[in-house]
Coordinates of C-alpha atoms in Angstrom, one line a residue:
M1 CA 8.7 -2.8 10.5
N2 CA 5.5 0.0 10.5
V3 CA 2.2 -0.6 8.9
K4 CA 3.1 1.9 6.2
S5 CA 6.4 -0.1 5.4
F6 CA 4.5 -3.9 5.6
S7 CA 1.7 -2.6 3.1
G8 CA 4.1 -1.2 1.0
V9 CA 5.8 -4.7 0.9
L10 CA 2.3 -6.2 0.5
L11 CA 2.0 -3.8 -2.4
C12 CA 5.5 -5.2 -3.7
G13 CA 4.2 -8.8 -3.5
L14 CA 1.0 -7.9 -5.5
I15 CA 3.4 -6.6 -8.5
A16 CA 5.9 -8.9 -8.0
G17 CA 2.5 -11.6 -8.4
L18 CA 1.9 -9.9 -11.6
L19 CA 5.5 -10.2 -12.9
Q20 CA 5.3 -13.4 -13.1
S21 CA 2.0 -13.9 -14.6
P22 CA 2.2 -16.1 -17.8
V23 CA 1.5 -13.0 -20.1
W24 CA 5.0 -12.3 -19.5
A25 CA 5.8 -15.1 -22.0
Q26 CA 4.0 -13.2 -25.0
E27 CA 6.6 -12.2 -27.7
S28 CA 4.2 -9.2 -28.3
A29 CA 1.8 -6.8 -25.8
P30 CA -2.0 -6.9 -27.3
A31 CA -3.2 -4.0 -29.5
W32 CA -6.2 -2.1 -27.8
E33 CA -8.2 -4.0 -30.0
N34 CA -7.5 -7.4 -28.8
L35 CA -8.1 -6.4 -25.2
S36 CA -11.5 -7.6 -23.5
K37 CA -13.8 -4.7 -22.9
Q38 CA -13.4 -5.6 -19.3
Q39 CA -10.2 -4.5 -19.8
Q40 CA -10.7 -1.5 -21.6
T41 CA -13.2 0.1 -19.2
V42 CA -10.0 -0.6 -16.3
L43 CA -7.1 1.1 -19.0
A44 CA -9.8 3.5 -20.5
R45 CA -7.2 6.2 -19.2
F46 CA -4.7 5.0 -21.4
A47 CA -6.4 4.2 -24.9
D48 CA -5.2 7.0 -26.2
E49 CA -1.4 6.1 -25.4
W50 CA -1.7 2.4 -26.1
D51 CA -0.1 1.8 -28.8
S52 CA 2.9 4.1 -27.9
L53 CA 3.9 2.6 -24.6
D54 CA 6.5 -0.4 -25.0
D55 CA 5.4 -4.4 -24.7
E56 CA 6.4 -4.9 -21.5
R57 CA 4.5 -2.0 -19.9
R58 CA 1.1 -3.6 -22.3
N59 CA 1.6 -6.6 -20.3
R60 CA 2.3 -5.5 -17.1
L61 CA -0.8 -3.5 -17.5
A62 CA -3.5 -6.0 -19.0
A63 CA -2.3 -8.9 -17.0
G64 CA -3.0 -6.1 -14.1
A65 CA -7.0 -5.0 -15.4
V66 CA -7.5 -9.0 -15.4
R67 CA -6.2 -9.7 -12.3
W68 CA -8.1 -5.7 -11.0
S69 CA -11.8 -7.3 -12.8
Q70 CA -11.4 -10.3 -10.7
M71 CA -11.6 -9.1 -7.1
S72 CA -14.2 -8.2 -5.2
A73 CA -15.2 -4.7 -4.2
D74 CA -13.5 -4.9 -0.4
E75 CA -10.6 -6.6 -2.1
R76 CA -9.9 -3.6 -4.7
Q77 CA -10.5 -1.0 -1.8
A78 CA -7.7 -2.8 0.1
V79 CA -5.8 -2.2 -2.8
R80 CA -7.0 1.3 -3.3
N81 CA -5.8 1.7 0.4
R82 CA -2.1 0.2 0.0
F83 CA -0.9 1.7 -3.1
S84 CA -2.6 5.2 -1.2
Q85 CA -0.2 4.0 2.1
W86 CA 2.8 3.4 -0.8
Q87 CA 2.5 6.9 -2.0
D88 CA 2.7 8.2 1.5
L89 CA 6.1 6.7 1.8
S90 CA 9.5 8.8 1.3
D91 CA 11.6 7.6 -1.9
E92 CA 14.2 6.1 1.1
E93 CA 11.1 4.1 2.5
R94 CA 10.2 2.4 -1.1
A95 CA 13.7 1.6 -1.9
T96 CA 14.3 0.0 2.0
I97 CA 10.8 -2.0 1.4
R98 CA 12.0 -3.1 -2.6
D99 CA 15.8 -4.3 -1.1
R100 CA 13.6 -5.9 1.1
Y101 CA 11.6 -7.6 -1.4
L102 CA 14.7 -8.6 -3.5
E103 CA 15.7 -10.4 -0.5
F104 CA 12.9 -12.0 0.6
A105 CA 12.4 -13.2 -3.3
R106 CA 16.1 -14.9 -3.4
L107 CA 15.5 -17.0 0.4
P108 CA 15.2 -20.5 -0.4
Q109 CA 11.3 -21.6 -0.6
D110 CA 11.7 -23.2 2.3
E111 CA 12.5 -20.0 4.5
K112 CA 10.3 -18.1 2.6
A113 CA 8.0 -20.6 4.2
R114 CA 8.7 -20.0 7.6
I115 CA 8.6 -16.4 7.7
R116 CA 5.4 -16.2 5.6
H117 CA 4.3 -18.9 8.6
N118 CA 5.4 -16.6 11.3
F119 CA 4.1 -13.5 10.3
Q120 CA 0.2 -15.1 9.9
R121 CA 0.6 -16.4 13.7
F122 CA 1.9 -12.5 14.2
R123 CA -1.3 -11.4 12.2
N124 CA -3.4 -13.6 14.5
M125 CA -1.9 -12.1 17.6
D126 CA -4.4 -9.6 19.8
P127 CA -3.8 -6.2 18.8
E128 CA -2.7 -5.4 22.1
R129 CA 0.6 -8.0 21.8
R130 CA 1.3 -7.3 18.7
E131 CA 1.9 -3.7 19.8
A132 CA 4.2 -4.7 23.3
L133 CA 6.2 -7.3 20.4
R134 CA 6.6 -4.5 18.3
E135 CA 7.6 -1.9 20.6
R136 CA 10.4 -4.7 22.2
F137 CA 11.7 -4.8 18.9
K138 CA 11.8 -1.2 18.3
N139 CA 13.7 -0.5 21.5
M140 CA 16.7 -3.7 21.3
T141 CA 19.4 -2.7 19.6
P142 CA 21.0 -3.9 15.7
E143 CA 22.7 -6.6 17.7
Q144 CA 20.0 -7.7 19.9
R145 CA 17.6 -7.8 16.7
T146 CA 20.3 -10.0 15.1
A147 CA 20.4 -12.2 18.5
V148 CA 16.8 -12.8 18.8
R149 CA 16.5 -13.5 14.9
E150 CA 18.9 -15.8 14.9
R151 CA 18.0 -17.7 18.2
L152 CA 14.4 -18.0 16.2
R153 CA 15.5 -18.8 12.8
Q154 CA 17.4 -21.9 15.1
R155 CA 13.8 -22.7 16.9
A156 CA 12.5 -23.2 13.6
E157 CA 15.1 -25.4 12.1
R158 CA 14.8 -27.6 15.2
R159 CA 11.3 -27.8 15.2
Q160 CA 11.6 -28.9 11.3
K161 CA 14.4 -31.5 11.7
V162 CA 11.5 -32.8 15.0
R163 CA 8.5 -32.9 12.2
D164 CA 10.5 -34.4 9.3
R165 CA 11.8 -36.9 12.0
R166 CA 8.2 -37.4 12.9
E167 CA 7.1 -37.7 9.3
R168 CA 9.9 -40.6 8.6
D169 CA 9.3 -42.6 11.2
E170 CA 5.3 -42.8 10.4
P171 CA 4.3 -46.2 8.9

């Protein structure tokens, strides 16, 4: 997956995190007057149309404004950069990323944890090693990629079994 695509996945993850916010449990969306001053500042461009927005969108925007207000300047800039990269993607690339995100969301928690762990390991590699792995994977046939994924999955399962056994056997 290229950097643009991955950034899109991260943006989708941020959006998904907002979707799971407790704000969604509210029956109705907040009126403009009930937003905090910080939320109103962040959402100022929506002030005139706020009452005409549907409840779901107002809830989503209100939650996003809270999250935005809690971010550091660096975090905000990173979100702006990811959003810009997302906008640069074609509709097809965005659809692929959304599909992959939904596929990931349906995975069992242990599988998600394994993927996150492996991604973190990948990010911690030196840039030359990461690029070499990307190139190698890019040059594989779809069948080879599937075989590699399956071997990695099996290896992870074996390692997990060993860890589980050790935990069980410890006093």
